[in-house]
Coordinates of C-alpha atoms in Angstrom, one line a residue:
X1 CA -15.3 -17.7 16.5
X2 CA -13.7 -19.9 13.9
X3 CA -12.9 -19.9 10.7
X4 CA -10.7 -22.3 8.3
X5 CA -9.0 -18.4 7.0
X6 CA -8.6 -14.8 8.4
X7 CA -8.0 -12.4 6.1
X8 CA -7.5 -9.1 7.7
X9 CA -8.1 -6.9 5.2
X10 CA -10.4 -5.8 2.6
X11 CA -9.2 -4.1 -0.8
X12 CA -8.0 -6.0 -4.1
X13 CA -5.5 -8.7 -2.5
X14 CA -8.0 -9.4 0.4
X15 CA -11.3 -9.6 -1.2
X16 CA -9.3 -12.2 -4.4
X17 CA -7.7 -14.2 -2.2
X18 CA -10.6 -14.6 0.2
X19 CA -13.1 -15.1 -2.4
X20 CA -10.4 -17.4 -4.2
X21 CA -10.8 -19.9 -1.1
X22 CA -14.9 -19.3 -0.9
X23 CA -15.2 -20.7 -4.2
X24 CA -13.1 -23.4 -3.5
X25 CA -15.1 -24.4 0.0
X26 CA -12.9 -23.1 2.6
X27 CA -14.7 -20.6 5.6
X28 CA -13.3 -17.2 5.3
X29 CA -13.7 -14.5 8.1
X30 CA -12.6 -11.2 6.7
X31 CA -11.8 -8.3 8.9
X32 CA -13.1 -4.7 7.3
X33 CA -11.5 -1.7 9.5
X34 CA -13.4 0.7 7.1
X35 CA -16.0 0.3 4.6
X36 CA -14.9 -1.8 1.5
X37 CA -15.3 1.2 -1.3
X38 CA -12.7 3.2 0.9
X39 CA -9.7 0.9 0.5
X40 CA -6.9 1.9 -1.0
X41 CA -7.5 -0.7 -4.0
X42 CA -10.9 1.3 -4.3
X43 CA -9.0 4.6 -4.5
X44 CA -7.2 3.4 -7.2
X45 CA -7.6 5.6 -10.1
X46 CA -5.6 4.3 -13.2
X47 CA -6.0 0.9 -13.8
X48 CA -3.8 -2.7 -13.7
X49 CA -1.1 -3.5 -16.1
X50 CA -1.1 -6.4 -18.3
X51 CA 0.9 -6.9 -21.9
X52 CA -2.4 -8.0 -23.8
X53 CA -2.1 -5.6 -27.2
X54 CA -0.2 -7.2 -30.3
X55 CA 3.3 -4.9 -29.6
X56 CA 3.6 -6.0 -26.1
X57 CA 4.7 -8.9 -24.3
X58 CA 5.1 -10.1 -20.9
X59 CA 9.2 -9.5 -21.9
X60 CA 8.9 -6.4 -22.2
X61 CA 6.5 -5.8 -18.9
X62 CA 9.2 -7.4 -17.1
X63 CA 11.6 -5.1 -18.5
X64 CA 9.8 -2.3 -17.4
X65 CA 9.2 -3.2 -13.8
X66 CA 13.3 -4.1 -13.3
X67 CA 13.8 -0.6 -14.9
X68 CA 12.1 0.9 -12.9
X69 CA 12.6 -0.9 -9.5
X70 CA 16.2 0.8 -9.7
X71 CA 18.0 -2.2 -9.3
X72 CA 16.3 -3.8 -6.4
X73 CA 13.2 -5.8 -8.5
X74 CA 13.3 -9.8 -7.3
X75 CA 13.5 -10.9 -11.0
X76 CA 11.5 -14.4 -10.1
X77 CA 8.7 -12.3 -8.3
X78 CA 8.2 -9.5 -11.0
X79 CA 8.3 -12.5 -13.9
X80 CA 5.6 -14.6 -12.0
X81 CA 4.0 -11.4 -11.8
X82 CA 3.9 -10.0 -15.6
X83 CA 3.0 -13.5 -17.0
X84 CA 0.1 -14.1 -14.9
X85 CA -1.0 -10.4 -15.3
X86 CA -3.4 -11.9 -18.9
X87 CA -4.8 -14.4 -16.2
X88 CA -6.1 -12.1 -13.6
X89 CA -7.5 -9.5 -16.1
X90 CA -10.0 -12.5 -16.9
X91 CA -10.5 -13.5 -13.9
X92 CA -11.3 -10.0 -13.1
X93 CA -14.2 -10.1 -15.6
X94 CA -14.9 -13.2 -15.3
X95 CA -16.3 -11.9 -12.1
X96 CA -18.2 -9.1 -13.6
X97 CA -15.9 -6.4 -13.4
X98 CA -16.3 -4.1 -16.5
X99 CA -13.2 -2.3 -18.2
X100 CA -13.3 0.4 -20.8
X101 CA -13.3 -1.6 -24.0
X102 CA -12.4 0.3 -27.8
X103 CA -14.5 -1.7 -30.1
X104 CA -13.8 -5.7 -29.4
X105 CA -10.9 -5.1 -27.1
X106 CA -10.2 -3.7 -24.0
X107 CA -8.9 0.1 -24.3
X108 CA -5.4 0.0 -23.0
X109 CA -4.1 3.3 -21.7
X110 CA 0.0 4.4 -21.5
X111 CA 1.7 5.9 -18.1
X112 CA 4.8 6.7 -16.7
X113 CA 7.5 3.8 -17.0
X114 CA 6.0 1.8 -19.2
X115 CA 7.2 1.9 -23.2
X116 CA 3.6 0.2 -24.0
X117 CA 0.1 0.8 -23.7
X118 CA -1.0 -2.0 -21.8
X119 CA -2.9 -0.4 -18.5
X120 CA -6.3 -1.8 -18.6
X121 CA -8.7 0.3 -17.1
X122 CA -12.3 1.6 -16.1
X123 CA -12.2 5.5 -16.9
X124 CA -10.3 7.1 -14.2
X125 CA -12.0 5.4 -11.8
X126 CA -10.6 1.6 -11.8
X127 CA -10.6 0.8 -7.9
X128 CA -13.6 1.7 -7.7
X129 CA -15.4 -0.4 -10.4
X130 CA -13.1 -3.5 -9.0
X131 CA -13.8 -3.3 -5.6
X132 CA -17.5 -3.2 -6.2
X133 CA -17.4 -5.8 -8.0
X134 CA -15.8 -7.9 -5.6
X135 CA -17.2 -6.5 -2.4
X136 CA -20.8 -7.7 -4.0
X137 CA -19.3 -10.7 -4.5
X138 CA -18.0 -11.0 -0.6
X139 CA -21.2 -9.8 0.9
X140 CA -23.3 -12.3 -0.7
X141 CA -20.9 -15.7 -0.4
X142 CA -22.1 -17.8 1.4
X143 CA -19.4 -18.6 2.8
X144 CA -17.7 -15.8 3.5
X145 CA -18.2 -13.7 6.9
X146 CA -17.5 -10.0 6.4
X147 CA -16.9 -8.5 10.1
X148 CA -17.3 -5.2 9.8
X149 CA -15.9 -2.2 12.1
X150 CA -13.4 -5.2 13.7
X151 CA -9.7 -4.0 13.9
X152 CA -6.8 -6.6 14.1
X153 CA -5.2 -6.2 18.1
X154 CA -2.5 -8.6 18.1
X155 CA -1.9 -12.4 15.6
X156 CA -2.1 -15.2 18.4
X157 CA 1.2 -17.2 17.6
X158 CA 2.9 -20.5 19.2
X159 CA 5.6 -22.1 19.1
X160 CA 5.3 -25.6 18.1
X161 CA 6.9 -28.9 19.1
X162 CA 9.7 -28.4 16.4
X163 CA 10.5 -25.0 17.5
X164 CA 8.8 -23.3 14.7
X165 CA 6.5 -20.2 15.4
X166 CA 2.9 -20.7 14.2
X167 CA 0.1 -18.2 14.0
X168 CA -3.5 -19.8 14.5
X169 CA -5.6 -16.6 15.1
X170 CA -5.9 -12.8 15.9
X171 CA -7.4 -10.6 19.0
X172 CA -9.7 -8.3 17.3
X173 CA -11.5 -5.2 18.0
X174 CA -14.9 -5.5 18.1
X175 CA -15.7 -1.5 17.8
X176 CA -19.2 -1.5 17.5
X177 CA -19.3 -4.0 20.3
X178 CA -16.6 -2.0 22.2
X179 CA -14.7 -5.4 23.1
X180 CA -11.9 -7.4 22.2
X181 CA -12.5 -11.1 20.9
X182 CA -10.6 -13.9 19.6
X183 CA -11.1 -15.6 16.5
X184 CA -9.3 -18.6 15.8
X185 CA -7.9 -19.8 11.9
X186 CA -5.5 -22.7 10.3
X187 CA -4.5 -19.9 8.3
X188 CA -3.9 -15.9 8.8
X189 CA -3.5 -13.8 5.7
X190 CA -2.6 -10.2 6.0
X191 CA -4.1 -7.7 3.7
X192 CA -4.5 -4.7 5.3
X193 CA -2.2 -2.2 2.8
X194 CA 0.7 0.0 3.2
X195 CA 1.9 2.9 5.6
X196 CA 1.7 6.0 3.2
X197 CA -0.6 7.6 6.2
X198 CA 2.5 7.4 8.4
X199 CA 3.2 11.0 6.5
X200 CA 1.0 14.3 7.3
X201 CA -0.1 14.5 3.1
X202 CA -0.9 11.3 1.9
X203 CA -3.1 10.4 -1.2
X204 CA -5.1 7.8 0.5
X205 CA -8.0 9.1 2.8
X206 CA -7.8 6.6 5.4
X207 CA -4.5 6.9 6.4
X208 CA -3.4 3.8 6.6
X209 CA -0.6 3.7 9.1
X210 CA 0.8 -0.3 7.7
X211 CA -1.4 -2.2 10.5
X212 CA -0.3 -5.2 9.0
X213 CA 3.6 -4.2 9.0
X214 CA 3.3 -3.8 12.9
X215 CA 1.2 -6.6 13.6
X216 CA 3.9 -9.0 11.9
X217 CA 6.7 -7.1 13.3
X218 CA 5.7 -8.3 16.8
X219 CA 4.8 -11.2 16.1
X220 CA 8.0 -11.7 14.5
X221 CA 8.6 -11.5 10.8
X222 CA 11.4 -9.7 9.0
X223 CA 10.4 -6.8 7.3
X224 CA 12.2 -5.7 4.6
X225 CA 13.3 -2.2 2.6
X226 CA 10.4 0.1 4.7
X227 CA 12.6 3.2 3.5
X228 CA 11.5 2.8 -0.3
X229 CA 8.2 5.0 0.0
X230 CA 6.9 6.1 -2.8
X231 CA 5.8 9.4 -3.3
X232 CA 3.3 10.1 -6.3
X233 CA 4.3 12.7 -8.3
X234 CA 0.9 14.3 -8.8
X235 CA -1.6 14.8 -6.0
X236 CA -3.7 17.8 -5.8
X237 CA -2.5 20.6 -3.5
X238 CA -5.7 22.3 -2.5
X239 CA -6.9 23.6 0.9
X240 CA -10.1 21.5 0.5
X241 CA -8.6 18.5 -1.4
X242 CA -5.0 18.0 -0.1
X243 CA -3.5 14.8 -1.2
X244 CA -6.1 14.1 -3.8
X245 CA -4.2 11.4 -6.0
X246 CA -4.5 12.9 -9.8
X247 CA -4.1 9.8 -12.2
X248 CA -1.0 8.8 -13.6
X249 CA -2.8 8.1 -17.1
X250 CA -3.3 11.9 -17.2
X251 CA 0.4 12.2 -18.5
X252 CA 0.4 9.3 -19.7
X253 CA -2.2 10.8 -22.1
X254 CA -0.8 13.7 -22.6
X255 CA -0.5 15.7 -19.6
X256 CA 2.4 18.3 -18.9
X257 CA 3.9 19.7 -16.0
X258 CA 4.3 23.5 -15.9
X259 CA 5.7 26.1 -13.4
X260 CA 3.5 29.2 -13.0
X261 CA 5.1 31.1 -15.4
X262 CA 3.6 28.2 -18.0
X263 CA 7.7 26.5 -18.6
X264 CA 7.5 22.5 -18.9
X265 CA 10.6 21.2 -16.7
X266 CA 10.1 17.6 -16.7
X267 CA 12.6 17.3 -19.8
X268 CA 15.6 19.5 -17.8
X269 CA 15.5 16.6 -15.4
X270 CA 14.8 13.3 -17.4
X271 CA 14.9 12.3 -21.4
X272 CA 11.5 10.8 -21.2
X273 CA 9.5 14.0 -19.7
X274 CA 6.3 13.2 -17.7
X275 CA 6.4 9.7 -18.5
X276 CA 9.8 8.9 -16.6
X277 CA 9.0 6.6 -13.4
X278 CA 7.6 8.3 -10.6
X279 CA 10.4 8.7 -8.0
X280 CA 12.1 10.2 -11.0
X281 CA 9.4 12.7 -11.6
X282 CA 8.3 13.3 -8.0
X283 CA 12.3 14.0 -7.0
X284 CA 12.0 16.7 -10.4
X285 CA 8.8 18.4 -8.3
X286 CA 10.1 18.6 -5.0
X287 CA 13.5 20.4 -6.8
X288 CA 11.4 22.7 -8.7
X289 CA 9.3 23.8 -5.8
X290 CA 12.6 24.2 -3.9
X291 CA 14.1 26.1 -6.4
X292 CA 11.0 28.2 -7.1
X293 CA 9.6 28.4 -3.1
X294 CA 6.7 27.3 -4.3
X295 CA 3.9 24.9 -2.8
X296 CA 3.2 23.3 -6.2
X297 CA 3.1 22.7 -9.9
X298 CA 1.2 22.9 -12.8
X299 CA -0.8 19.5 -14.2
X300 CA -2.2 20.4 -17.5
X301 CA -4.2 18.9 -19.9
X302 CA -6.1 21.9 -21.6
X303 CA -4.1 21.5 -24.7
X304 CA -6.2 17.8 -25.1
X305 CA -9.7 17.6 -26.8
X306 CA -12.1 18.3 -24.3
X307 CA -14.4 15.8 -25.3
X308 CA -12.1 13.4 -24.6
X309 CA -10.7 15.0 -21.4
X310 CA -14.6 14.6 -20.7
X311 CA -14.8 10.7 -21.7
X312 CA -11.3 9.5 -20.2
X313 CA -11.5 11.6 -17.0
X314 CA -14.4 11.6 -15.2
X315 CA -13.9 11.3 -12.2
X316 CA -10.9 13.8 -12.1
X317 CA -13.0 16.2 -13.9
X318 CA -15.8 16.6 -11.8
X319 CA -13.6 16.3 -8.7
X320 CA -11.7 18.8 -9.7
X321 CA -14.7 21.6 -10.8
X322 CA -16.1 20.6 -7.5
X323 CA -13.2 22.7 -6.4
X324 CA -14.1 25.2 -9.1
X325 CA -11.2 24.0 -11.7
X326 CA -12.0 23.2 -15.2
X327 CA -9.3 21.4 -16.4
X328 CA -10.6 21.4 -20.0
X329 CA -9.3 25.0 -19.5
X330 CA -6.9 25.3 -16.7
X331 CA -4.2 23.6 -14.8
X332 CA -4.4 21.7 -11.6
X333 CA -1.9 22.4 -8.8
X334 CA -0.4 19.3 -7.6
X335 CA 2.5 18.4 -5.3
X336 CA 4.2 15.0 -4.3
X337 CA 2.4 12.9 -1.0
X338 CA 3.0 9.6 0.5
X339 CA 1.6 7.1 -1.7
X340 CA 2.7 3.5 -1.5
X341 CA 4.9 1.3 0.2
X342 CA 7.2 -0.7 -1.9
X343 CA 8.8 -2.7 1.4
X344 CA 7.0 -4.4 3.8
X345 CA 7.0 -8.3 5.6
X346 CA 9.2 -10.9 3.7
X347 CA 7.4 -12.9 1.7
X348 CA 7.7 -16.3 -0.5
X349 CA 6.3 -16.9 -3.8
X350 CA 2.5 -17.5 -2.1
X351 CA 2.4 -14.7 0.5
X352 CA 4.1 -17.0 2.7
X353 CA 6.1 -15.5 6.0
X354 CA 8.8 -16.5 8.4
X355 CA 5.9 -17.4 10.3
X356 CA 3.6 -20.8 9.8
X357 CA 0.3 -20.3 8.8
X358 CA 0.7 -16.5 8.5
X359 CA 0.3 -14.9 4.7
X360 CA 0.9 -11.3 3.8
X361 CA -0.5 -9.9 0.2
X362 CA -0.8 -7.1 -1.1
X363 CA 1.0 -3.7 -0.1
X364 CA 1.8 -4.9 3.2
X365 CA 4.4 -7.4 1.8
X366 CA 7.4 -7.1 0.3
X367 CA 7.7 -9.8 -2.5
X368 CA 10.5 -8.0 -4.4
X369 CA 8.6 -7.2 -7.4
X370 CA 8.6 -3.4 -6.8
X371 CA 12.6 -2.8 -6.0
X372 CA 13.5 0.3 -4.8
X373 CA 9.8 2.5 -6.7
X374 CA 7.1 1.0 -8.3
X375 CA 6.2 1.1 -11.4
X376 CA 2.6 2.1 -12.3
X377 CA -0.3 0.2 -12.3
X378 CA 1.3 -2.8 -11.0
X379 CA 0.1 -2.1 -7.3
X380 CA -3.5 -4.2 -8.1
X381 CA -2.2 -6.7 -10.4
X382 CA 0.4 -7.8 -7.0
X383 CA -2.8 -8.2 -5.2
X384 CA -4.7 -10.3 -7.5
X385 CA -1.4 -12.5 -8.6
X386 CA -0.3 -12.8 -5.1
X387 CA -3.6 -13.3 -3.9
X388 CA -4.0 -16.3 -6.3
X389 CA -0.8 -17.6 -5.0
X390 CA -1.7 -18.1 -1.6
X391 CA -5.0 -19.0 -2.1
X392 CA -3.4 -21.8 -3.9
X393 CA -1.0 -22.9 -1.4
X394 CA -3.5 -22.7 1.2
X395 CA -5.6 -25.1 -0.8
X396 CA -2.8 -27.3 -0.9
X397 CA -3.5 -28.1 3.0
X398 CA -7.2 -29.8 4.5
X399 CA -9.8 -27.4 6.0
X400 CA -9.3 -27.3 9.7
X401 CA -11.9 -28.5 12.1
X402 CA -14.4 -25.9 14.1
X403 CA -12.2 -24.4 16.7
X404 CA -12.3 -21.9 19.6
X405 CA -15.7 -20.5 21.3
X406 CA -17.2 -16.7 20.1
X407 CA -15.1 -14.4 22.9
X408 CA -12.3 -16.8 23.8
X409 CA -10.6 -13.8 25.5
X410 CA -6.9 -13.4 27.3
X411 CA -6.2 -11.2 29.8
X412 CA -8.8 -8.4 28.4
X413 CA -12.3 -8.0 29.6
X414 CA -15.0 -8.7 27.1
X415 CA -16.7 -4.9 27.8
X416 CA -14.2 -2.1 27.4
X417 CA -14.6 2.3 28.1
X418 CA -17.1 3.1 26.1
X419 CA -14.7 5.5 25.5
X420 CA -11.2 6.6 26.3
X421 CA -11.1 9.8 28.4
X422 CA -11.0 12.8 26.7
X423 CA -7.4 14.0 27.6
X424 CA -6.0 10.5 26.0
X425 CA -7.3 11.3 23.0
X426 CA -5.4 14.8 22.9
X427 CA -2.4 13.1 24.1
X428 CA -3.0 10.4 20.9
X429 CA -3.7 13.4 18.5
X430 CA -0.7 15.5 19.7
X431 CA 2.1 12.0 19.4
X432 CA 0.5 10.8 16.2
X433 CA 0.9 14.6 14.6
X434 CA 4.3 14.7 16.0
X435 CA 5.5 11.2 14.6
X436 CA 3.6 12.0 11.2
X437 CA 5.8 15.3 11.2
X438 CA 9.5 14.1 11.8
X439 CA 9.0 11.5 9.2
X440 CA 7.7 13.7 6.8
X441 CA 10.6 16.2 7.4
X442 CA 13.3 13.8 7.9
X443 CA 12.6 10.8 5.9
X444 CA 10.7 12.0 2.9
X445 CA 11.6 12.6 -1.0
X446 CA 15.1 13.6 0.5
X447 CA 16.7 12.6 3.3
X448 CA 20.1 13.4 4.8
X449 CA 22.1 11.3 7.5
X450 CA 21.7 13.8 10.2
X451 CA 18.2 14.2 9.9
X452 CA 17.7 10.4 9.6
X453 CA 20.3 9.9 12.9
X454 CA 17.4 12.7 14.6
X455 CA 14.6 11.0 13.2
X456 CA 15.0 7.4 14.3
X457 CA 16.5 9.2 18.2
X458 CA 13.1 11.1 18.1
X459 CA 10.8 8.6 16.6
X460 CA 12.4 6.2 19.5
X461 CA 11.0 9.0 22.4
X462 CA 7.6 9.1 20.7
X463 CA 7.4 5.5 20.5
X464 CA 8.1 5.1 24.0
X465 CA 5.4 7.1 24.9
X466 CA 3.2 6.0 23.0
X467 CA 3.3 2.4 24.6
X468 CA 3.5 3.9 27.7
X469 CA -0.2 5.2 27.1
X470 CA -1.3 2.2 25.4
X471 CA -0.6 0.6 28.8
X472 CA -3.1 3.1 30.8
X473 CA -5.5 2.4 29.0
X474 CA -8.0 0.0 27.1
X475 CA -7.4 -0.5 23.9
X476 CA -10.1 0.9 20.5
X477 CA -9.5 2.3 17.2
X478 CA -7.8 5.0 17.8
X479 CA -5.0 3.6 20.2
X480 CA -4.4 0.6 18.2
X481 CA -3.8 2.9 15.1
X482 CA -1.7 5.2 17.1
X483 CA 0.6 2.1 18.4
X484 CA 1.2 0.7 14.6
X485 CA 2.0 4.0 13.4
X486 CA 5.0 4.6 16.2
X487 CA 6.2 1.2 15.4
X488 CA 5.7 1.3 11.5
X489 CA 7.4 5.5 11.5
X490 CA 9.9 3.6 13.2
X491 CA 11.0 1.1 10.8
X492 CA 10.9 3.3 7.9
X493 CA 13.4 5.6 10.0
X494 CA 15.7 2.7 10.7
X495 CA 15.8 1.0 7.4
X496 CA 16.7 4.7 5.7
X497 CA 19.0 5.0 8.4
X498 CA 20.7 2.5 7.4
X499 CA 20.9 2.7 3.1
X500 CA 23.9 4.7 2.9
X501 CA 23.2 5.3 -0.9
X502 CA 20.3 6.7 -3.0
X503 CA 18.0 4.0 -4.8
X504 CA 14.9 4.7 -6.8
X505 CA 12.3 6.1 -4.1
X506 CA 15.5 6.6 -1.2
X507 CA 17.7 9.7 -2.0
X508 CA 20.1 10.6 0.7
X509 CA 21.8 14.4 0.0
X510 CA 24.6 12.6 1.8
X511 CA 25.0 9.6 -0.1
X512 CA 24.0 10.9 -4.2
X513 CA 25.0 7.6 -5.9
X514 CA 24.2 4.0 -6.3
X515 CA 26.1 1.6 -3.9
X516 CA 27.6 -0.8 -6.4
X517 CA 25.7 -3.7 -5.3
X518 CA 21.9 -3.8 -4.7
X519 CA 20.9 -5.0 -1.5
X520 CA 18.1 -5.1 1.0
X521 CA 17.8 -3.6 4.1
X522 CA 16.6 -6.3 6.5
X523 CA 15.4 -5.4 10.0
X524 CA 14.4 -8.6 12.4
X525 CA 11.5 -8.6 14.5
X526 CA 12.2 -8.1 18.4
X527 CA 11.2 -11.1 19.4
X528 CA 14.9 -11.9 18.3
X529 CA 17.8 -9.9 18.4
X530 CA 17.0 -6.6 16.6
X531 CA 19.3 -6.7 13.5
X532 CA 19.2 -4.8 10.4
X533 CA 21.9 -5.5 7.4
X534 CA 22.3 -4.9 4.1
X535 CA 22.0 -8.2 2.0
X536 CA 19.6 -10.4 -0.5
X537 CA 17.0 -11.9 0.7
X538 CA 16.7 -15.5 1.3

């Protein structure tokens, strides 16, 4: 199959950028691993930032987001980013997406990091409403082709007369098909979210495991600061909900964090409470659970008008007293989890790589405009601003002509296993649990150098056999997911291995303070010499 663009990947910075080029007349083939209103993007709960009310400015968002980045924020990214933020709110509605308005404005809603209200929104349920939006949009484009159930295997790269590596295409899984085909594109973007699954609690369902992170890794892009994960602050500890992400816009409104014997402790740890920046307030949590041996906090909002609880909160509401919690009376218990990933593969301006062709938008990049911890609600608006970019720039080149057959396949034969055998799978369930746990331990809201030195030794051991049963055996889903993880839980061990300091979402016990100069930690892919170093990007 052939298309003039791959996008691999279906939440905000996919579905924009490939409906971007549909519009414009360009083929688009978009991968979906899972079903469109299970993204990440969809999962999104509090809304997209954008200075659009009379006291704000795109000045003062861009102060924000270097505040908050912790000294790391690519000033040319997060400025390109704030000012274009108005932009992609209307092109959001101007594809039928409908936010909360109050009267003739759209409501805008305050959280954590930002000195503004300025977080447009759709209740607490803003993903949701986006991506349905845009997933309607997809599915009945004519020229768009959504391939449902297909998995990225491998990007099919060259190396052209000039010496420069070029990616024309991707192996994919076929997994309803059970075989592996080739599809064939001018251009490759990569949209296929972070790694906060690469943890054992993590407040996105799906678990991504950074697909995309691995899959440029090996085909040769730098990846850049993988040990800045952030950790929300508030996700619901509950046996039947663990890692339920609980809206930032809840303190933001109002909200207050309590131990069980009802004290607030935000303000012992930061001057600005529950609306300090996340890795502030998630570090706070972790130290009072510590201190306290406890497995969580209290989120309250019973002190706010219930009616207004009601209006602002649905879906957190019902969630919640699905789990037989009103919180118009009572607290939630939450508790930090793996939530984003502010590194990711070196990027340009447009989502461009180290690699021709290849794009990467969206969580699986690192543009610089996060820094060291993201600051809220500036996780969608990347996608769509990012998105727009390299829809643009691909623009910028002709269509490419029809290209190879349906199942031009390499070394792989067209039918797989219907299955693997059963005592893979356990071997798969037992390394994946086992990587998920040393990172967790080792490299999560603190860190220390021995346990990073033990990490990235036993990370290694897992890693090795983990290819070493990827090579037995065919590959589907679950063994493709499995081999990204290993290599993903290894770069985040390296890379905070190698920060000998604490910065926004890294804190080494070892290291307490700020190195006096901000740099990124760089690792290069393998298919040169395995380096990583502290410096700016270039």
């Amino acid at each position: 199959m052939h298309a003039d663009v791959l996008v691999v990947g279906a939440g905000i910075a996919g579905a924009s950028v490939a409906l971007r080029l549909a519009e414009a007349g360009r083929r688009v083939a978009v991968l979906c691993a899972t079903p469109l209103d299970t993204s990440a993007s969809a999962q999104a709960l509090g809304g997209i930032a954008a200075a659009l009310a009379p006291d704000d400015s795109p000045a003062l968002h861009l102060e924000d987001t270097l505040g908050a980045g912790a000294g790391l924020v690519r000033e040319a990214a997060a400025r390109m980013t704030v000012e274009a933020a108005p932009s992609a709110i209307a092109w959001l509605v101007s594809r039928g997406v409908t936010f909360d308005r109050a009267q003739d404005m759209l409501d805008l809603a305050q959280e954590g990091g930002h000195r503004r209200r300025r977080i447009v929104h759709a209740a607490d349920a803003t993903g949701r409403v986006v991506m349905a939006a845009l997933a309607e949009r997809l599915a009945t484009h004519p020229r768009v082709r959504l391939l449902r159930d297909h998995v990225a295997a491998e990007l099919i790269v060259a190396v052209s007369a000039s010496g420069r590596t070029i990616c024309n295409g991707a192996r994919v899984y076929d997994a309803q098909a059970g075989r592996i085909i080739t599809l064939s594109a001018t251009h490759v973007v990569l949209a296929t979210g972070g790694a906060s699954g690469a943890f054992e609690i993590s407040t996105n369902s799906t678990r991504p495991v950074g697909d995309g992170i691995a899959l440029a890794w090996r085909a040769g892009c730098r990846i850049a600061n993988m040990e800045m994960v952030q950790f929300h602050p508030t996700a619901l500890r509950h046996p039947q909900s663990d890692g339920w992400l609980v809206t930032e816009a809840i303190r933001g409104d109002g909200g207050q964090l309590r131990l069980p014997n009802g004290e607030r402790f935000m303000f012992r740890h930061d001057p600005r409470g529950e609306l300090a920046p996340r890795d502030v307030v998630a570090r706070a949590i972790h130290a009072e659970m510590r201190s306290h041996r406890l497995d969580s906090v209290w989120l309250d909002i019973s002190h706010l008008d219930a009616t207004r609880i009601r209006t602002r909160f649905p879906n957190t509401l019902a969630h919640c007293a699905a789990l037989g919690i009103d919180i118009t009376r009572a607290p939630m218990p939450v508790a930090p989890a793996a939530h984003y990933t502010c590194g990711g593969v070196v990027t340009g301006a447009s989502g461009d790589t180290d690699i021709a062709g290849l794009y990467a938008v969206g969580e699986v990049a690192w543009t610089g405009l996060h820094g060291a911890n993201r600051l809220a609600s500036n996780s969608l608006l990347e996608g769509l601003v990012f998105g727009a970019a390299a829809a643009a720039d691909i623009l910028a080149t002709p269509a490419s002509p029809a290209g190879l057959p349906d199942t031009s396949l390499t070394d792989t034969p067209q039918r797989l296993p219907a299955r693997t055998p059963a005592a893979a799978r356990r071997e798969a369930q037992r390394l994946a649990a086992g990587i998920r746990r040393i990172l967790s331990r080792e490299a999560g809201i603190v860190r220390s150098d021995t346990g990073l030195a033990g990490a990235v030794a036993g990370l290694g051991e897992l890693q090795h056999r983990v290819e070493t049963l990827c090579a037995r055996h065919a590959p589907d889903r679950r063994l493709l997911a499995l081999r990204n993880l290993a290599c993903v839980a290894g770069l985040i061990a390296q890379s905070a291995a190698l920060r000998k300091e604490s910065r926004g979402a890294h804190f080494n016990t070892d290291h307490p303070h700020r190195h006096p100069e901000a740099l990124d930690i760089v690792l290069r892919s393998p298919r040169e010499a395995i380096e990583g170093r502290r410096h700016a990007v270039g």
